[in-house]
Amino acid sequence: MNPDALRGHMDALLLSVVEHEPLHGYAIIEALRDRSGGALDVPTGTVYPALRRLERAGFLASEWATVGGRKRRTYRLTDSGRAELAGERTAWTSFTSVIGRVLNPQT
Amino acid sequence: MNPDALRGHMDALLLSVVEHEPLHGYAIIEALRDRSGGALDVPTGTVYPALRRLERAGFLASEWATVGGRKRRTYRLTDSGRAELAGERTAWTSFTSVIGRVLNPQT
DNA sequence: TGGCTACATATAGAGAGCCTACATGTAGGC
DNA sequence: GCCTACATGTAGGCTCTCTATATGTAGCCA
């Protein structure tokens, strides 16, 4: 997966993955890998800063927890984040429609 | 259209638009606008450098022409560019599939 | 004549985000 | 003692798209 292709879609992916259950960073990476059938293996250097950015934007909220002697920062979707995710899903649909039409015009 | 979303897809769009007929930069911008139903209005500062990049990569070849007193640099797809475009189309399909699955999992 | 719009190309510099590489630390198996 | 999995985080680099600016022709209109 070309990294540049992800540009501008990472937010939607991250928000989507914590939609129904709060997850910590490491688990988010695993969830992305699982949900994509292994196609998405996002490095920690991408995910952790992105999560902080999304929290700063108010779309996520985090809490520290200690599980099995290990510290985790668990992220959950805020109401604002839920609205953002809905918008991102709509944007995704129109994005694929537009690019798809240009890439494969049926003329 | 969020500019970041285009990242990594611009090449495919540009190659796609000159697939069946050579076009010059200005016409390429118009073609993208037309094919996308107006959704894609790519600035010259994006297109011209991108075209040069694609030519440097061997995917496009250009020739100068003068039409109605105006100079045009007309780009055509090379064989290498044709192969690249095919690859980009395949990549696009799997990209949308992967992101779509993560964004809207049917579990 | 002057001014405006469409046509046409090009570059400099800013901005942003994803990446690699590195740093740090715990738990558990061998 | 060493390795792997788990877990978070930052610094710096890279690349692409964008904004802003520059340059010039052709044609219309007042």
mmCIF file of C-alpha atoms (C1' of nucleotides) in Angstrom:
data_model
loop_
_atom_site.group_PDB
_atom_site.id
_atom_site.type_symbol
_atom_site.label_atom_id
_atom_site.label_comp_id
_atom_site.label_asym_id
_atom_site.label_seq_id
_atom_site.Cartn_x
_atom_site.Cartn_y
_atom_site.Cartn_z
ATOM 1 C CA MET A 1 0.000 0.000 0.000
ATOM 2 C CA ASN A 2 1.546 3.260 -1.178
ATOM 3 C CA PRO A 3 1.772 5.569 1.863
ATOM 4 C CA ASP A 4 0.730 8.622 -0.128
ATOM 5 C CA ALA A 5 -2.545 6.982 -1.022
ATOM 6 C CA LEU A 6 -3.485 6.970 2.665
ATOM 7 C CA ARG A 7 -3.017 10.722 2.915
ATOM 8 C CA GLY A 8 -6.154 12.376 4.136
ATOM 9 C CA HIS A 9 -7.891 9.074 4.831
ATOM 10 C CA MET A 10 -6.001 8.075 7.933
ATOM 11 C CA ASP A 11 -8.306 10.090 10.186
ATOM 12 C CA ALA A 12 -11.372 8.287 8.923
ATOM 13 C CA LEU A 13 -9.683 4.919 9.408
ATOM 14 C CA LEU A 14 -8.671 5.688 12.979
ATOM 15 C CA LEU A 15 -12.031 7.119 13.971
ATOM 16 C CA SER A 16 -13.809 4.213 12.356
ATOM 17 C CA VAL A 17 -11.852 1.625 14.279
ATOM 18 C CA VAL A 18 -12.720 3.055 17.697
ATOM 19 C CA GLU A 19 -16.329 3.698 16.782
ATOM 20 C CA HIS A 20 -17.871 0.861 18.757
ATOM 21 C CA GLU A 21 -15.207 0.186 21.361
ATOM 22 C CA PRO A 22 -12.420 2.273 22.854
ATOM 23 C CA LEU A 23 -8.964 0.980 21.940
ATOM 24 C CA HIS A 24 -5.354 1.858 22.719
ATOM 25 C CA GLY A 25 -2.805 2.656 20.035
ATOM 26 C CA TYR A 26 -1.264 -0.749 19.713
ATOM 27 C CA ALA A 27 -4.684 -2.388 19.501
ATOM 28 C CA ILE A 28 -5.742 0.164 16.902
ATOM 29 C CA ILE A 29 -2.856 -0.875 14.685
ATOM 30 C CA GLU A 30 -3.866 -4.506 15.072
ATOM 31 C CA ALA A 31 -7.497 -3.689 14.364
ATOM 32 C CA LEU A 32 -6.536 -1.912 11.156
ATOM 33 C CA ARG A 33 -4.467 -4.906 10.105
ATOM 34 C CA ASP A 34 -7.277 -7.328 10.919
ATOM 35 C CA ARG A 35 -10.056 -5.348 9.301
ATOM 36 C CA SER A 36 -8.038 -4.877 6.130
ATOM 37 C CA GLY A 37 -7.082 -8.520 5.884
ATOM 38 C CA GLY A 38 -3.450 -7.630 6.484
ATOM 39 C CA ALA A 39 -3.227 -4.983 3.763
ATOM 40 C CA LEU A 40 -2.920 -2.132 6.235
ATOM 41 C CA ASP A 41 0.143 -2.244 8.460
ATOM 42 C CA VAL A 42 0.448 1.282 9.764
ATOM 43 C CA PRO A 43 3.672 2.117 11.621
ATOM 44 C CA THR A 44 3.600 3.439 15.167
ATOM 45 C CA GLY A 45 5.258 6.640 13.997
ATOM 46 C CA THR A 46 2.123 7.310 12.008
ATOM 47 C CA VAL A 47 -0.535 6.197 14.435
ATOM 48 C CA TYR A 48 0.567 7.769 17.721
ATOM 49 C CA PRO A 49 1.015 11.292 16.385
ATOM 50 C CA ALA A 50 -2.227 10.970 14.428
ATOM 51 C CA LEU A 51 -4.139 9.941 17.550
ATOM 52 C CA ARG A 52 -2.775 12.930 19.418
ATOM 53 C CA ARG A 53 -3.759 15.174 16.556
ATOM 54 C CA LEU A 54 -7.289 13.773 16.573
ATOM 55 C CA GLU A 55 -7.520 14.251 20.322
ATOM 56 C CA ARG A 56 -6.309 17.831 19.997
ATOM 57 C CA ALA A 57 -9.020 18.319 17.374
ATOM 58 C CA GLY A 58 -11.609 17.050 19.841
ATOM 59 C CA PHE A 59 -12.550 13.926 17.898
ATOM 60 C CA LEU A 60 -11.021 11.523 20.387
ATOM 61 C CA ALA A 61 -10.604 11.468 24.167
ATOM 62 C CA SER A 62 -8.026 9.373 25.972
ATOM 63 C CA GLU A 63 -7.462 7.795 29.357
ATOM 64 C CA TRP A 64 -4.486 5.987 30.840
ATOM 65 C CA ALA A 65 -4.913 2.471 32.105
ATOM 66 C CA THR A 66 -2.575 -0.222 33.401
ATOM 67 C CA VAL A 67 -3.234 -3.748 32.194
ATOM 68 C CA GLY A 68 -0.907 -6.587 33.119
ATOM 69 C CA GLY A 69 1.776 -4.184 34.273
ATOM 70 C CA ARG A 70 1.700 -2.304 30.970
ATOM 71 C CA LYS A 71 0.484 1.209 30.510
ATOM 72 C CA ARG A 72 -2.073 1.931 27.857
ATOM 73 C CA ARG A 73 -3.610 5.102 26.604
ATOM 74 C CA THR A 74 -7.113 4.195 25.537
ATOM 75 C CA TYR A 75 -8.932 6.350 23.011
ATOM 76 C CA ARG A 76 -12.675 6.700 22.613
ATOM 77 C CA LEU A 77 -14.757 8.562 20.072
ATOM 78 C CA THR A 78 -16.316 11.840 21.235
ATOM 79 C CA ASP A 79 -19.631 13.163 19.961
ATOM 80 C CA SER A 80 -17.722 15.563 17.804
ATOM 81 C CA GLY A 81 -15.664 12.650 16.514
ATOM 82 C CA ARG A 82 -18.804 10.723 15.701
ATOM 83 C CA ALA A 83 -20.059 13.590 13.587
ATOM 84 C CA GLU A 84 -16.656 13.886 11.953
ATOM 85 C CA LEU A 85 -16.655 10.187 11.126
ATOM 86 C CA ALA A 86 -20.060 10.495 9.497
ATOM 87 C CA GLY A 87 -18.741 13.352 7.385
ATOM 88 C CA GLU A 88 -15.636 11.391 6.463
ATOM 89 C CA ARG A 89 -17.758 8.470 5.315
ATOM 90 C CA THR A 90 -19.791 10.732 3.065
ATOM 91 C CA ALA A 91 -16.620 12.332 1.753
ATOM 92 C CA TRP A 92 -15.149 8.918 1.067
ATOM 93 C CA THR A 93 -18.144 7.889 -1.010
ATOM 94 C CA SER A 94 -18.048 10.988 -3.167
ATOM 95 C CA PHE A 95 -14.262 10.804 -3.396
ATOM 96 C CA THR A 96 -14.283 7.264 -4.770
ATOM 97 C CA SER A 97 -17.121 8.177 -7.090
ATOM 98 C CA VAL A 98 -15.258 11.158 -8.535
ATOM 99 C CA ILE A 99 -11.869 9.495 -8.921
ATOM 100 C CA GLY A 100 -13.468 6.315 -10.228
ATOM 101 C CA ARG A 101 -15.334 8.254 -12.885
ATOM 102 C CA VAL A 102 -12.165 9.987 -14.065
ATOM 103 C CA LEU A 103 -10.117 6.814 -13.979
ATOM 104 C CA ASN A 104 -12.655 4.661 -15.778
ATOM 105 C CA PRO A 105 -15.051 6.841 -17.755
ATOM 106 C CA GLN A 106 -17.880 4.964 -19.473
ATOM 107 C CA THR A 107 -18.043 6.949 -22.671
ATOM 108 C CA MET B 1 -12.290 18.092 -2.396
ATOM 109 C CA ASN B 2 -9.683 17.899 0.330
ATOM 110 C CA PRO B 3 -6.246 18.276 -1.342
ATOM 111 C CA ASP B 4 -4.657 15.635 0.872
ATOM 112 C CA ALA B 5 -7.129 13.067 -0.366
ATOM 113 C CA LEU B 6 -5.694 13.452 -3.867
ATOM 114 C CA ARG B 7 -2.196 12.585 -2.682
ATOM 115 C CA GLY B 8 -0.912 9.599 -4.529
ATOM 116 C CA HIS B 9 -3.846 9.529 -6.926
ATOM 117 C CA MET B 10 -2.949 12.533 -9.009
ATOM 118 C CA ASP B 11 -0.610 10.502 -11.213
ATOM 119 C CA ALA B 12 -3.337 8.059 -12.119
ATOM 120 C CA LEU B 13 -5.727 10.899 -12.902
ATOM 121 C CA LEU B 14 -3.261 12.650 -15.177
ATOM 122 C CA LEU B 15 -2.204 9.509 -17.001
ATOM 123 C CA SER B 16 -5.808 8.462 -17.401
ATOM 124 C CA VAL B 17 -6.823 11.722 -19.021
ATOM 125 C CA VAL B 18 -4.192 11.541 -21.757
ATOM 126 C CA GLU B 19 -4.733 7.845 -22.373
ATOM 127 C CA HIS B 20 -6.613 8.141 -25.645
ATOM 128 C CA GLU B 21 -5.519 11.547 -26.871
ATOM 129 C CA PRO B 22 -2.476 13.718 -26.180
ATOM 130 C CA LEU B 23 -3.367 16.917 -24.354
ATOM 131 C CA HIS B 24 -1.564 20.021 -23.124
ATOM 132 C CA GLY B 25 -1.593 21.130 -19.504
ATOM 133 C CA TYR B 26 -4.399 23.596 -19.711
ATOM 134 C CA ALA B 27 -6.592 21.113 -21.566
ATOM 135 C CA ILE B 28 -5.753 18.431 -19.010
ATOM 136 C CA ILE B 29 -7.109 20.648 -16.241
ATOM 137 C CA GLU B 30 -10.288 21.178 -18.236
ATOM 138 C CA ALA B 31 -10.590 17.474 -18.955
ATOM 139 C CA LEU B 32 -10.310 16.658 -15.255
ATOM 140 C CA ARG B 33 -12.980 19.216 -14.481
ATOM 141 C CA ASP B 34 -15.270 17.872 -17.183
ATOM 142 C CA ARG B 35 -14.807 14.199 -16.383
ATOM 143 C CA SER B 36 -15.434 14.806 -12.700
ATOM 144 C CA GLY B 37 -18.544 16.856 -13.283
ATOM 145 C CA GLY B 38 -16.805 19.919 -11.870
ATOM 146 C CA ALA B 39 -15.662 18.293 -8.633
ATOM 147 C CA LEU B 40 -12.008 18.339 -9.612
ATOM 148 C CA ASP B 41 -10.532 21.781 -10.188
ATOM 149 C CA VAL B 42 -6.809 21.216 -9.974
ATOM 150 C CA PRO B 43 -4.641 24.348 -9.846
ATOM 151 C CA THR B 44 -1.900 24.936 -12.402
ATOM 152 C CA GLY B 45 0.676 24.886 -9.635
ATOM 153 C CA THR B 46 -0.203 21.251 -9.093
ATOM 154 C CA VAL B 47 -0.598 20.072 -12.661
ATOM 155 C CA TYR B 48 2.468 21.528 -14.379
ATOM 156 C CA PRO B 49 5.019 20.238 -11.878
ATOM 157 C CA ALA B 50 3.238 16.880 -11.792
ATOM 158 C CA LEU B 51 3.388 16.562 -15.574
ATOM 159 C CA ARG B 52 7.096 17.284 -15.536
ATOM 160 C CA ARG B 53 7.570 14.712 -12.835
ATOM 161 C CA LEU B 54 5.687 12.116 -14.860
ATOM 162 C CA GLU B 55 7.744 12.935 -17.925
ATOM 163 C CA ARG B 56 10.950 12.620 -15.922
ATOM 164 C CA ALA B 57 9.688 9.235 -14.754
ATOM 165 C CA GLY B 58 9.189 8.193 -18.373
ATOM 166 C CA PHE B 59 5.413 7.856 -18.212
ATOM 167 C CA LEU B 60 4.736 10.851 -20.420
ATOM 168 C CA ALA B 61 6.476 12.438 -23.398
ATOM 169 C CA SER B 62 5.948 16.024 -24.480
ATOM 170 C CA GLU B 63 6.234 18.153 -27.578
ATOM 171 C CA TRP B 64 5.922 21.866 -28.120
ATOM 172 C CA ALA B 65 3.333 23.161 -30.550
ATOM 173 C CA THR B 66 2.024 26.569 -31.510
ATOM 174 C CA VAL B 67 -1.709 26.867 -31.965
ATOM 175 C CA GLY B 68 -3.318 30.214 -32.702
ATOM 176 C CA GLY B 69 -0.184 32.074 -31.675
ATOM 177 C CA ARG B 70 -0.066 30.321 -28.318
ATOM 178 C CA LYS B 71 2.555 27.840 -27.283
ATOM 179 C CA ARG B 72 1.490 24.506 -25.944
ATOM 180 C CA ARG B 73 3.383 21.616 -24.513
ATOM 181 C CA THR B 74 1.438 18.543 -25.459
ATOM 182 C CA TYR B 75 1.815 15.368 -23.427
ATOM 183 C CA ARG B 76 1.226 11.838 -24.629
ATOM 184 C CA LEU B 77 1.307 8.536 -22.788
ATOM 185 C CA THR B 78 4.378 6.370 -23.357
ATOM 186 C CA ASP B 79 4.330 2.583 -23.314
ATOM 187 C CA SER B 80 5.815 2.706 -19.867
ATOM 188 C CA GLY B 81 3.087 5.143 -18.867
ATOM 189 C CA ARG B 82 0.439 2.827 -20.219
ATOM 190 C CA ALA B 83 1.755 0.023 -18.047
ATOM 191 C CA GLU B 84 1.920 2.391 -15.091
ATOM 192 C CA LEU B 85 -1.678 3.438 -15.638
ATOM 193 C CA ALA B 86 -2.805 -0.170 -15.688
ATOM 194 C CA GLY B 87 -0.999 -0.717 -12.402
ATOM 195 C CA GLU B 88 -2.536 2.417 -10.918
ATOM 196 C CA ARG B 89 -6.011 1.225 -11.884
ATOM 197 C CA THR B 90 -5.438 -2.098 -10.167
ATOM 198 C CA ALA B 91 -4.013 -0.317 -7.131
ATOM 199 C CA TRP B 92 -7.038 1.983 -7.039
ATOM 200 C CA THR B 93 -9.431 -0.943 -6.996
ATOM 201 C CA SER B 94 -7.674 -2.683 -4.143
ATOM 202 C CA PHE B 95 -7.215 0.625 -2.323
ATOM 203 C CA THR B 96 -10.925 1.422 -2.361
ATOM 204 C CA SER B 97 -11.711 -2.133 -1.392
ATOM 205 C CA VAL B 98 -9.390 -2.061 1.607
ATOM 206 C CA ILE B 99 -10.375 1.361 2.899
ATOM 207 C CA GLY B 100 -14.036 0.674 2.251
ATOM 208 C CA ARG B 101 -13.856 -2.519 4.260
ATOM 209 C CA VAL B 102 -12.241 -0.760 7.222
ATOM 210 C CA LEU B 103 -14.609 2.187 7.045
ATOM 211 C CA ASN B 104 -17.774 0.138 6.716
ATOM 212 C CA PRO B 105 -17.178 -3.372 8.005
ATOM 213 C CA GLN B 106 -20.128 -5.763 7.554
ATOM 214 C CA THR B 107 -19.796 -7.682 10.768
ATOM 215 C "C1'" DT C 1 -5.762 53.267 -26.604
ATOM 216 C "C1'" DG C 2 -6.608 50.823 -22.512
ATOM 217 C "C1'" DG C 3 -8.511 47.188 -19.898
ATOM 218 C "C1'" DC C 4 -10.486 42.870 -19.257
ATOM 219 C "C1'" DT C 5 -10.959 37.866 -19.884
ATOM 220 C "C1'" DA C 6 -9.546 33.478 -21.638
ATOM 221 C "C1'" DC C 7 -5.732 30.885 -22.919
ATOM 222 C "C1'" DA C 8 -1.120 28.924 -21.627
ATOM 223 C "C1'" DT C 9 3.130 27.734 -18.978
ATOM 224 C "C1'" DA C 10 6.164 27.956 -15.116
ATOM 225 C "C1'" DT C 11 8.503 28.418 -10.437
ATOM 226 C "C1'" DA C 12 9.242 29.538 -5.394
ATOM 227 C "C1'" DG C 13 7.972 28.668 -1.018
ATOM 228 C "C1'" DA C 14 4.637 27.098 2.460
ATOM 229 C "C1'" DG C 15 2.158 23.550 4.705
ATOM 230 C "C1'" DA C 16 0.941 19.101 6.164
ATOM 231 C "C1'" DG C 17 1.088 14.426 7.008
ATOM 232 C "C1'" DC C 18 3.120 9.858 6.650
ATOM 233 C "C1'" DC C 19 7.391 7.595 7.044
ATOM 234 C "C1'" DT C 20 12.015 5.761 9.028
ATOM 235 C "C1'" DA C 21 14.730 5.482 12.840
ATOM 236 C "C1'" DC C 22 15.454 5.706 17.365
ATOM 237 C "C1'" DA C 23 14.514 5.775 22.487
ATOM 238 C "C1'" DT C 24 12.312 3.695 26.451
ATOM 239 C "C1'" DG C 25 10.222 0.238 29.242
ATOM 240 C "C1'" DT C 26 7.470 -4.240 30.920
ATOM 241 C "C1'" DA C 27 6.255 -9.299 30.657
ATOM 242 C "C1'" DG C 28 7.196 -13.857 29.586
ATOM 243 C "C1'" DG C 29 9.479 -17.830 27.357
ATOM 244 C "C1'" DC C 30 13.751 -20.399 26.565
ATOM 245 C "C1'" DG D 1 20.971 -13.502 29.549
ATOM 246 C "C1'" DC D 2 18.481 -12.957 25.340
ATOM 247 C "C1'" DC D 3 14.744 -12.621 22.417
ATOM 248 C "C1'" DT D 4 9.974 -11.588 21.202
ATOM 249 C "C1'" DA D 5 5.620 -9.440 21.973
ATOM 250 C "C1'" DC D 6 3.491 -5.649 24.025
ATOM 251 C "C1'" DA D 7 3.266 -0.509 24.449
ATOM 252 C "C1'" DT D 8 4.154 4.547 23.776
ATOM 253 C "C1'" DG D 9 6.526 8.312 22.037
ATOM 254 C "C1'" DT D 10 9.594 11.928 19.383
ATOM 255 C "C1'" DA D 11 12.831 13.883 15.803
ATOM 256 C "C1'" DG D 12 13.721 14.596 11.346
ATOM 257 C "C1'" DG D 13 13.138 13.664 6.470
ATOM 258 C "C1'" DC D 14 10.553 13.294 2.333
ATOM 259 C "C1'" DT D 15 7.273 14.282 -0.984
ATOM 260 C "C1'" DC D 16 3.339 16.176 -2.846
ATOM 261 C "C1'" DT D 17 -0.217 19.588 -3.279
ATOM 262 C "C1'" DC D 18 -1.297 24.248 -2.716
ATOM 263 C "C1'" DT D 19 -1.004 29.515 -2.868
ATOM 264 C "C1'" DA D 20 0.997 33.202 -4.886
ATOM 265 C "C1'" DT D 21 3.378 35.232 -8.357
ATOM 266 C "C1'" DA D 22 5.445 35.953 -12.974
ATOM 267 C "C1'" DT D 23 5.186 36.076 -17.919
ATOM 268 C "C1'" DG D 24 3.067 36.380 -22.374
ATOM 269 C "C1'" DT D 25 -0.583 36.004 -26.439
ATOM 270 C "C1'" DA D 26 -5.297 36.677 -28.499
ATOM 271 C "C1'" DG D 27 -9.588 38.758 -28.766
ATOM 272 C "C1'" DC D 28 -13.396 41.606 -27.256
ATOM 273 C "C1'" DC D 29 -15.271 45.965 -25.948
ATOM 274 C "C1'" DA D 30 -15.580 50.757 -24.836
#
